[in-house]
mmCIF file of C-alpha atoms in Angstrom:
data_model
loop_
_atom_site.group_PDB
_atom_site.id
_atom_site.type_symbol
_atom_site.label_atom_id
_atom_site.label_comp_id
_atom_site.label_asym_id
_atom_site.label_seq_id
_atom_site.Cartn_x
_atom_site.Cartn_y
_atom_site.Cartn_z
ATOM 1 C CA MET A 1 -52.523 -30.741 -72.206
ATOM 2 C CA ASP A 2 -49.824 -33.236 -71.269
ATOM 3 C CA PRO A 3 -48.365 -33.224 -67.739
ATOM 4 C CA VAL A 4 -45.275 -31.263 -68.815
ATOM 5 C CA ALA A 5 -47.472 -28.584 -70.351
ATOM 6 C CA ALA A 6 -49.582 -28.587 -67.191
ATOM 7 C CA LEU A 7 -46.443 -27.843 -65.178
ATOM 8 C CA LEU A 8 -46.084 -24.545 -67.017
ATOM 9 C CA GLY A 9 -49.432 -23.551 -65.559
ATOM 10 C CA GLY A 10 -48.529 -25.012 -62.164
ATOM 11 C CA PRO A 11 -45.212 -23.944 -60.662
ATOM 12 C CA HIS A 12 -45.455 -20.720 -62.640
ATOM 13 C CA ALA A 13 -42.856 -18.136 -61.634
ATOM 14 C CA ARG A 14 -44.256 -14.714 -60.825
ATOM 15 C CA GLY A 15 -41.549 -12.407 -59.595
ATOM 16 C CA ALA A 16 -39.481 -15.392 -58.480
ATOM 17 C CA PHE A 17 -36.349 -14.737 -56.485
ATOM 18 C CA LEU A 18 -33.459 -15.121 -58.917
ATOM 19 C CA LEU A 19 -29.822 -14.543 -57.947
ATOM 20 C CA ARG A 20 -26.335 -15.114 -59.285
ATOM 21 C CA SER A 21 -23.712 -15.856 -56.613
ATOM 22 C CA LEU A 22 -20.012 -15.127 -57.292
ATOM 23 C CA LEU A 23 -17.888 -16.975 -54.767
ATOM 24 C CA ARG A 24 -14.327 -17.699 -53.738
ATOM 25 C CA PRO A 25 -13.577 -20.473 -51.224
ATOM 26 C CA PRO A 26 -14.130 -20.836 -48.400
ATOM 27 C CA TRP A 27 -17.843 -20.134 -48.657
ATOM 28 C CA SER A 28 -20.979 -21.679 -47.153
ATOM 29 C CA LEU A 29 -24.622 -20.579 -47.221
ATOM 30 C CA ARG A 30 -27.222 -21.951 -44.796
ATOM 31 C CA ILE A 31 -30.604 -21.796 -46.571
ATOM 32 C CA ALA A 32 -33.636 -21.778 -44.272
ATOM 33 C CA ASP A 33 -36.037 -19.711 -46.383
ATOM 34 C CA GLU A 34 -38.769 -22.415 -46.247
ATOM 35 C CA ALA A 35 -39.383 -21.996 -49.993
ATOM 36 C CA PRO A 36 -41.413 -24.887 -51.420
ATOM 37 C CA LEU A 37 -39.197 -25.258 -54.493
ATOM 38 C CA THR A 38 -35.720 -24.016 -55.437
ATOM 39 C CA VAL A 39 -33.761 -24.516 -58.660
ATOM 40 C CA LEU A 40 -29.975 -24.324 -58.324
ATOM 41 C CA THR A 41 -27.368 -24.710 -61.054
ATOM 42 C CA VAL A 42 -23.591 -24.365 -61.074
ATOM 43 C CA LEU A 43 -22.499 -22.188 -63.983
ATOM 44 C CA ARG A 44 -18.825 -22.384 -63.120
ATOM 45 C CA GLY A 45 -16.825 -24.325 -60.558
ATOM 46 C CA SER A 46 -18.544 -26.793 -58.243
ATOM 47 C CA ALA A 47 -20.520 -26.957 -54.999
ATOM 48 C CA TRP A 48 -21.853 -29.311 -52.347
ATOM 49 C CA VAL A 49 -25.391 -29.518 -51.003
ATOM 50 C CA VAL A 50 -25.751 -30.680 -47.405
ATOM 51 C CA LEU A 51 -29.301 -31.707 -46.501
ATOM 52 C CA ALA A 52 -30.936 -31.465 -43.078
ATOM 53 C CA ASP A 53 -30.378 -35.183 -42.472
ATOM 54 C CA GLY A 54 -26.633 -34.818 -43.093
ATOM 55 C CA ARG A 55 -26.540 -36.246 -46.609
ATOM 56 C CA THR A 56 -23.917 -34.578 -48.795
ATOM 57 C CA VAL A 57 -24.257 -34.324 -52.583
ATOM 58 C CA PRO A 58 -21.590 -32.952 -54.953
ATOM 59 C CA VAL A 59 -22.789 -30.649 -57.725
ATOM 60 C CA PRO A 60 -20.346 -30.246 -60.628
ATOM 61 C CA THR A 61 -20.501 -27.601 -63.352
ATOM 62 C CA GLY A 62 -23.708 -27.661 -65.386
ATOM 63 C CA ASP A 63 -25.788 -29.862 -63.096
ATOM 64 C CA VAL A 64 -29.229 -28.654 -62.037
ATOM 65 C CA VAL A 65 -30.490 -29.298 -58.510
ATOM 66 C CA LEU A 66 -34.164 -29.186 -57.474
ATOM 67 C CA LEU A 67 -34.697 -28.713 -53.737
ATOM 68 C CA ARG A 68 -38.103 -29.253 -52.157
ATOM 69 C CA GLY A 69 -38.726 -27.298 -48.955
ATOM 70 C CA PRO A 70 -39.342 -26.463 -46.274
ATOM 71 C CA ARG A 71 -36.421 -28.161 -44.478
ATOM 72 C CA PRO A 72 -33.171 -26.159 -44.386
ATOM 73 C CA TYR A 73 -30.030 -27.118 -46.275
ATOM 74 C CA THR A 74 -26.516 -25.801 -46.867
ATOM 75 C CA VAL A 75 -24.730 -24.985 -50.119
ATOM 76 C CA ALA A 76 -20.962 -24.769 -49.757
ATOM 77 C CA ASP A 77 -17.587 -25.169 -51.403
ATOM 78 C CA ASP A 78 -16.958 -28.103 -49.053
ATOM 79 C CA PRO A 79 -19.250 -29.919 -46.593
ATOM 80 C CA ALA A 80 -16.829 -29.066 -43.790
ATOM 81 C CA THR A 81 -16.991 -25.288 -44.343
ATOM 82 C CA ALA A 82 -18.970 -23.580 -41.583
ATOM 83 C CA PRO A 83 -21.939 -21.439 -42.768
ATOM 84 C CA GLN A 84 -21.073 -17.755 -43.138
ATOM 85 C CA VAL A 85 -24.567 -16.536 -43.999
ATOM 86 C CA HIS A 86 -28.022 -17.613 -42.846
ATOM 87 C CA VAL A 87 -30.757 -17.051 -45.471
ATOM 88 C CA GLY A 88 -34.175 -16.930 -43.815
ATOM 89 C CA PRO A 89 -37.767 -16.496 -45.027
ATOM 90 C CA GLY A 90 -38.168 -13.649 -47.482
ATOM 91 C CA GLN A 91 -34.504 -14.123 -48.492
ATOM 92 C CA VAL A 92 -33.345 -12.137 -45.459
ATOM 93 C CA CYS A 93 -29.586 -12.713 -45.120
ATOM 94 C CA THR A 94 -27.866 -12.649 -41.739
ATOM 95 C CA PRO A 95 -24.070 -13.021 -41.365
ATOM 96 C CA VAL A 96 -22.967 -15.799 -39.029
ATOM 97 C CA GLY A 97 -20.483 -14.393 -36.532
ATOM 98 C CA GLY A 98 -17.061 -15.973 -36.299
ATOM 99 C CA ALA A 99 -17.501 -18.126 -39.420
ATOM 100 C CA GLY A 100 -14.483 -16.669 -41.195
ATOM 101 C CA GLY A 101 -14.003 -16.064 -44.917
ATOM 102 C CA GLU A 102 -14.695 -12.929 -46.906
ATOM 103 C CA PRO A 103 -18.043 -11.225 -46.129
ATOM 104 C CA MET A 104 -20.904 -11.539 -48.607
ATOM 105 C CA ALA A 105 -22.100 -8.369 -50.320
ATOM 106 C CA VAL A 106 -24.256 -7.186 -53.216
ATOM 107 C CA LEU A 107 -22.086 -7.092 -56.344
ATOM 108 C CA GLY A 108 -24.485 -5.204 -58.579
ATOM 109 C CA GLY A 109 -27.784 -6.046 -60.275
ATOM 110 C CA ARG A 110 -28.931 -9.560 -59.372
ATOM 111 C CA SER A 111 -25.472 -10.668 -58.245
ATOM 112 C CA TRP A 112 -23.901 -11.057 -54.843
ATOM 113 C CA GLY A 113 -21.109 -13.006 -53.186
ATOM 114 C CA ASN A 114 -17.694 -12.590 -51.636
ATOM 115 C CA ASP A 115 -15.662 -11.977 -54.828
ATOM 116 C CA ALA A 116 -16.800 -10.626 -58.202
ATOM 117 C CA ALA A 117 -13.975 -12.629 -59.804
ATOM 118 C CA GLY A 118 -14.615 -15.779 -57.774
ATOM 119 C CA PRO A 119 -14.083 -19.151 -59.488
ATOM 120 C CA THR A 120 -17.537 -20.443 -58.523
ATOM 121 C CA VAL A 121 -20.750 -19.051 -60.028
ATOM 122 C CA LEU A 122 -24.149 -20.305 -58.876
ATOM 123 C CA LEU A 123 -27.552 -19.460 -60.274
ATOM 124 C CA THR A 124 -30.476 -19.819 -57.861
ATOM 125 C CA GLY A 125 -34.171 -19.488 -58.630
ATOM 126 C CA THR A 126 -36.728 -19.775 -55.838
ATOM 127 C CA TYR A 127 -40.466 -20.304 -56.226
ATOM 128 C CA PRO A 128 -41.994 -18.683 -53.135
ATOM 129 C CA ALA A 129 -45.408 -20.240 -53.849
ATOM 130 C CA PRO A 130 -45.839 -22.687 -56.740
ATOM 131 C CA GLY A 131 -49.639 -22.670 -56.569
ATOM 132 C CA ALA A 132 -51.976 -25.564 -55.969
ATOM 133 C CA VAL A 133 -51.506 -27.109 -59.411
ATOM 134 C CA GLY A 134 -47.750 -26.962 -58.891
ATOM 135 C CA GLU A 135 -48.068 -28.496 -55.454
ATOM 136 C CA ARG A 136 -49.232 -31.733 -57.088
ATOM 137 C CA LEU A 137 -45.788 -31.876 -58.638
ATOM 138 C CA VAL A 138 -43.851 -30.589 -55.623
ATOM 139 C CA ARG A 139 -45.407 -33.225 -53.352
ATOM 140 C CA ALA A 140 -44.256 -35.940 -55.782
ATOM 141 C CA LEU A 141 -40.632 -34.799 -55.808
ATOM 142 C CA PRO A 142 -38.004 -36.189 -53.457
ATOM 143 C CA GLU A 143 -36.333 -33.635 -51.210
ATOM 144 C CA LEU A 144 -33.411 -33.354 -53.611
ATOM 145 C CA VAL A 145 -33.157 -34.091 -57.327
ATOM 146 C CA VAL A 146 -29.839 -33.763 -59.168
ATOM 147 C CA VAL A 147 -30.125 -33.600 -62.953
ATOM 148 C CA ARG A 148 -26.851 -34.150 -64.754
ATOM 149 C CA ALA A 149 -25.980 -31.571 -67.381
ATOM 150 C CA ASP A 150 -27.287 -32.301 -70.866
ATOM 151 C CA ALA A 151 -27.757 -30.288 -74.041
ATOM 152 C CA GLY A 152 -31.268 -29.175 -73.063
ATOM 153 C CA THR A 153 -30.572 -27.890 -69.558
ATOM 154 C CA ARG A 154 -27.208 -26.435 -70.599
ATOM 155 C CA ALA A 155 -28.825 -24.316 -73.335
ATOM 156 C CA VAL A 156 -31.386 -22.869 -70.918
ATOM 157 C CA THR A 157 -28.893 -22.169 -68.122
ATOM 158 C CA GLU A 158 -26.595 -20.351 -70.555
ATOM 159 C CA LEU A 159 -29.467 -18.172 -71.752
ATOM 160 C CA LEU A 160 -30.608 -17.517 -68.182
ATOM 161 C CA ALA A 161 -27.042 -16.572 -67.193
ATOM 162 C CA THR A 162 -26.929 -14.075 -70.060
ATOM 163 C CA GLU A 163 -30.334 -12.560 -69.347
ATOM 164 C CA ILE A 164 -29.786 -12.131 -65.596
ATOM 165 C CA ASP A 165 -27.282 -9.355 -66.344
ATOM 166 C CA ARG A 166 -29.670 -7.360 -68.497
ATOM 167 C CA ASP A 167 -31.813 -4.485 -67.291
ATOM 168 C CA ALA A 168 -34.469 -4.106 -69.967
ATOM 169 C CA ALA A 169 -38.213 -3.535 -70.067
ATOM 170 C CA GLY A 170 -40.098 -6.667 -69.033
ATOM 171 C CA GLN A 171 -36.923 -8.336 -67.831
ATOM 172 C CA GLU A 172 -38.537 -9.819 -64.740
ATOM 173 C CA ALA A 173 -41.117 -11.605 -66.891
ATOM 174 C CA VAL A 174 -38.381 -12.896 -69.218
ATOM 175 C CA LEU A 175 -36.405 -14.301 -66.289
ATOM 176 C CA ASP A 176 -39.529 -15.878 -64.782
ATOM 177 C CA ARG A 177 -40.314 -17.692 -68.023
ATOM 178 C CA LEU A 178 -36.723 -18.870 -68.473
ATOM 179 C CA LEU A 179 -36.762 -20.223 -64.925
ATOM 180 C CA ASP A 180 -39.961 -22.117 -65.770
ATOM 181 C CA VAL A 181 -38.325 -23.587 -68.875
ATOM 182 C CA LEU A 182 -35.254 -24.651 -66.899
ATOM 183 C CA LEU A 183 -37.469 -26.316 -64.288
ATOM 184 C CA VAL A 184 -39.525 -28.195 -66.866
ATOM 185 C CA SER A 185 -36.412 -29.235 -68.802
ATOM 186 C CA ALA A 186 -34.858 -30.615 -65.612
ATOM 187 C CA LEU A 187 -38.095 -32.373 -64.642
ATOM 188 C CA ARG A 188 -38.390 -34.098 -68.009
ATOM 189 C CA THR A 189 -34.842 -35.397 -67.718
ATOM 190 C CA TRP A 190 -35.459 -36.567 -64.141
ATOM 191 C CA ALA A 191 -38.806 -38.233 -64.873
ATOM 192 C CA ALA A 192 -37.333 -40.184 -67.763
ATOM 193 C CA ARG A 193 -34.917 -41.993 -65.431
ATOM 194 C CA PRO A 194 -36.058 -45.529 -64.507
ATOM 195 C CA ASP A 195 -35.319 -44.906 -60.831
ATOM 196 C CA ALA A 196 -36.942 -41.461 -60.646
ATOM 197 C CA GLY A 197 -40.183 -42.481 -58.971
ATOM 198 C CA ALA A 198 -42.136 -39.895 -60.976
ATOM 199 C CA PRO A 199 -45.857 -39.643 -60.130
ATOM 200 C CA GLY A 200 -48.225 -42.012 -61.874
ATOM 201 C CA TRP A 201 -50.152 -39.243 -63.623
ATOM 202 C CA TYR A 202 -46.874 -38.056 -65.177
ATOM 203 C CA LEU A 203 -45.794 -41.449 -66.443
ATOM 204 C CA ALA A 204 -49.303 -42.316 -67.629
ATOM 205 C CA ALA A 205 -49.175 -39.486 -70.174
ATOM 206 C CA GLY A 206 -47.402 -41.845 -72.574
ATOM 207 C CA ASP A 207 -50.071 -44.545 -72.355
ATOM 208 C CA PRO A 208 -52.239 -44.746 -75.517
ATOM 209 C CA VAL A 209 -55.455 -44.883 -73.470
ATOM 210 C CA VAL A 210 -54.793 -42.996 -70.240
ATOM 211 C CA GLY A 211 -52.645 -40.307 -71.868
ATOM 212 C CA PRO A 212 -55.475 -38.950 -74.064
ATOM 213 C CA ALA A 213 -57.910 -39.209 -71.133
ATOM 214 C CA LEU A 214 -55.601 -37.150 -68.921
ATOM 215 C CA ALA A 215 -55.199 -34.587 -71.700
ATOM 216 C CA LEU A 216 -58.984 -34.202 -71.943
ATOM 217 C CA LEU A 217 -59.361 -33.738 -68.189
ATOM 218 C CA HIS A 218 -56.544 -31.177 -68.136
ATOM 219 C CA ASP A 219 -57.783 -29.278 -71.184
ATOM 220 C CA ARG A 220 -61.517 -29.363 -70.479
ATOM 221 C CA PRO A 221 -62.120 -29.566 -66.717
ATOM 222 C CA ALA A 222 -65.446 -27.739 -67.068
ATOM 223 C CA GLU A 223 -66.981 -30.589 -69.098
ATOM 224 C CA PRO A 224 -69.555 -32.733 -67.205
ATOM 225 C CA TRP A 225 -67.331 -35.775 -67.502
ATOM 226 C CA THR A 226 -68.355 -39.254 -66.464
ATOM 227 C CA VAL A 227 -66.234 -42.369 -66.799
ATOM 228 C CA ALA A 228 -68.500 -43.449 -69.664
ATOM 229 C CA SER A 229 -68.223 -40.161 -71.576
ATOM 230 C CA LEU A 230 -64.455 -40.018 -71.052
ATOM 231 C CA ALA A 231 -64.098 -43.619 -72.235
ATOM 232 C CA GLY A 232 -66.186 -42.818 -75.296
ATOM 233 C CA ALA A 233 -64.022 -39.808 -76.080
ATOM 234 C CA VAL A 234 -60.852 -41.919 -76.115
ATOM 235 C CA GLY A 235 -62.493 -44.865 -77.866
ATOM 236 C CA VAL A 236 -62.380 -47.614 -75.247
ATOM 237 C CA ALA A 237 -64.852 -49.443 -73.033
ATOM 238 C CA ARG A 238 -65.796 -47.828 -69.719
ATOM 239 C CA ALA A 239 -64.412 -50.735 -67.690
ATOM 240 C CA THR A 240 -61.157 -50.689 -69.646
ATOM 241 C CA LEU A 241 -60.565 -46.997 -68.973
ATOM 242 C CA ALA A 242 -61.542 -47.249 -65.311
ATOM 243 C CA ARG A 243 -59.196 -50.175 -64.670
ATOM 244 C CA ARG A 244 -56.273 -48.854 -66.691
ATOM 245 C CA PHE A 245 -56.526 -45.299 -65.357
ATOM 246 C CA THR A 246 -56.609 -46.472 -61.749
ATOM 247 C CA ASP A 247 -53.692 -48.872 -62.278
ATOM 248 C CA LEU A 248 -51.432 -46.267 -63.879
ATOM 249 C CA VAL A 249 -52.435 -43.049 -62.128
ATOM 250 C CA GLY A 250 -53.185 -44.503 -58.712
ATOM 251 C CA GLU A 251 -56.767 -43.244 -58.408
ATOM 252 C CA PRO A 252 -60.007 -43.471 -60.440
ATOM 253 C CA PRO A 253 -60.672 -40.958 -63.250
ATOM 254 C CA MET A 254 -63.375 -38.984 -61.428
ATOM 255 C CA SER A 255 -61.307 -38.772 -58.245
ATOM 256 C CA TYR A 256 -58.398 -37.416 -60.274
ATOM 257 C CA LEU A 257 -60.720 -34.925 -61.985
ATOM 258 C CA THR A 258 -62.007 -33.644 -58.646
ATOM 259 C CA GLY A 259 -58.468 -33.089 -57.391
ATOM 260 C CA TRP A 260 -57.535 -31.307 -60.618
ATOM 261 C CA ARG A 261 -60.600 -29.054 -60.423
ATOM 262 C CA ILE A 262 -59.913 -28.136 -56.793
ATOM 263 C CA ALA A 263 -56.271 -27.370 -57.590
ATOM 264 C CA LEU A 264 -57.294 -25.160 -60.517
ATOM 265 C CA ALA A 265 -59.886 -23.381 -58.375
ATOM 266 C CA THR A 266 -57.285 -22.744 -55.664
ATOM 267 C CA ASP A 267 -54.995 -21.048 -58.155
ATOM 268 C CA LEU A 268 -57.861 -19.046 -59.673
ATOM 269 C CA LEU A 269 -58.850 -17.782 -56.223
ATOM 270 C CA ARG A 270 -55.597 -15.791 -56.216
ATOM 271 C CA ASP A 271 -57.094 -13.507 -58.863
ATOM 272 C CA PRO A 272 -59.383 -11.009 -57.082
ATOM 273 C CA SER A 273 -61.024 -10.024 -60.377
ATOM 274 C CA LEU A 274 -62.643 -13.461 -60.702
ATOM 275 C CA THR A 275 -65.977 -14.128 -59.012
ATOM 276 C CA LEU A 276 -66.767 -17.448 -57.347
ATOM 277 C CA THR A 277 -69.461 -17.962 -59.990
ATOM 278 C CA GLY A 278 -66.921 -17.478 -62.765
ATOM 279 C CA ILE A 279 -64.391 -19.785 -61.106
ATOM 280 C CA ALA A 280 -67.045 -22.460 -60.545
ATOM 281 C CA ARG A 281 -67.980 -22.466 -64.223
ATOM 282 C CA ARG A 282 -64.355 -22.609 -65.358
ATOM 283 C CA VAL A 283 -63.597 -25.689 -63.277
ATOM 284 C CA GLY A 284 -66.786 -27.657 -63.857
ATOM 285 C CA TYR A 285 -69.276 -26.741 -61.126
ATOM 286 C CA ALA A 286 -72.759 -25.493 -61.917
ATOM 287 C CA SER A 287 -72.828 -22.878 -59.156
ATOM 288 C CA PRO A 288 -70.635 -21.287 -56.493
ATOM 289 C CA PHE A 289 -72.568 -23.359 -53.933
ATOM 290 C CA ALA A 290 -71.565 -26.613 -55.652
ATOM 291 C CA LEU A 291 -67.963 -25.427 -55.826
ATOM 292 C CA SER A 292 -68.007 -24.427 -52.159
ATOM 293 C CA ALA A 293 -69.312 -27.815 -51.074
ATOM 294 C CA ALA A 294 -66.737 -29.728 -53.100
ATOM 295 C CA TYR A 295 -63.934 -27.368 -52.099
ATOM 296 C CA LYS A 296 -64.692 -27.639 -48.395
ATOM 297 C CA ARG A 297 -64.861 -31.431 -48.595
ATOM 298 C CA ALA A 298 -61.430 -31.514 -50.229
ATOM 299 C CA THR A 299 -59.603 -28.801 -48.272
ATOM 300 C CA GLY A 300 -61.543 -28.265 -45.057
ATOM 301 C CA VAL A 301 -62.229 -24.596 -45.800
ATOM 302 C CA SER A 302 -64.584 -22.764 -48.129
ATOM 303 C CA PRO A 303 -63.326 -20.943 -51.239
ATOM 304 C CA ALA A 304 -64.302 -17.614 -49.631
ATOM 305 C CA ALA A 305 -62.335 -18.426 -46.502
ATOM 306 C CA HIS A 306 -59.308 -19.460 -48.559
ATOM 307 C CA ARG A 307 -59.488 -16.234 -50.570
ATOM 308 C CA ALA A 308 -59.770 -14.190 -47.367
ATOM 309 C CA ARG A 309 -56.692 -15.973 -46.012
ATOM 310 C CA LEU A 310 -54.785 -15.116 -49.200
ATOM 311 C CA GLY A 311 -55.763 -11.476 -48.760
ATOM 312 C CA ALA A 312 -54.542 -11.481 -45.180
ATOM 313 C CA THR A 313 -51.133 -12.917 -46.107
ATOM 314 C CA GLY A 314 -50.628 -11.346 -49.526
#
């Protein structure tokens, strides 16, 4: 599994918040929902994003913006427009008194805004919890990524814009998967830029030695890997793999494998039908006790405590 494929099992939308905004200037939305990851694209017209530190970024038609939380930001027709709506955790919207402009309202289905015929159309998808595997990616992202429109992202946004209007069986799952595809398409375009600063494990996927080793660790985390067995599987000397992997990824192979296993276990703990024994075997630990020890070393809490916390907040 290459890193892009791994992303599909990481920030995996499940009932993601997805909304089309139909807007006529002046308009301004203050977003303080604390979501870990938001995907925003301008289907028609243009917008500005104003970050918490005051930076302003124009977003023309077709561009895709990735926003890493939890700091608040503003999306507006102009940086000088005062926010009219405050969007808090859980997507709770509160009008801002005295801001002026037409009031925001639900405009049917998954659409809202201040004018159904407005010249600006935004599409927003929010991942409320990308999961532990996805957090490896989210942590590597800058606070804001702007991906210029290209044939790949444009095709997905057009399909997503069409599907958001439909009300058919399984529509939520269709929209979730399209949002995933848009995210991955944007990430590939971003990571290919020389100045992107993409994580080492992402860039290393193209290396003829480290790439296959990463794929084996991703695909078969339950294997009792050692540096020697992994090197043998990719056909290089142990020392060669150890040195090259550490140089490109930023950590040794077994350290990376431990982090990957813990991230997978964290996501699997969300499924109450899975036992700790079953999870341990799936991620490469001989017993739930071995998993618990490794998990607590890495996260500071036991798998059982983490699962209990999920139950309390779910």
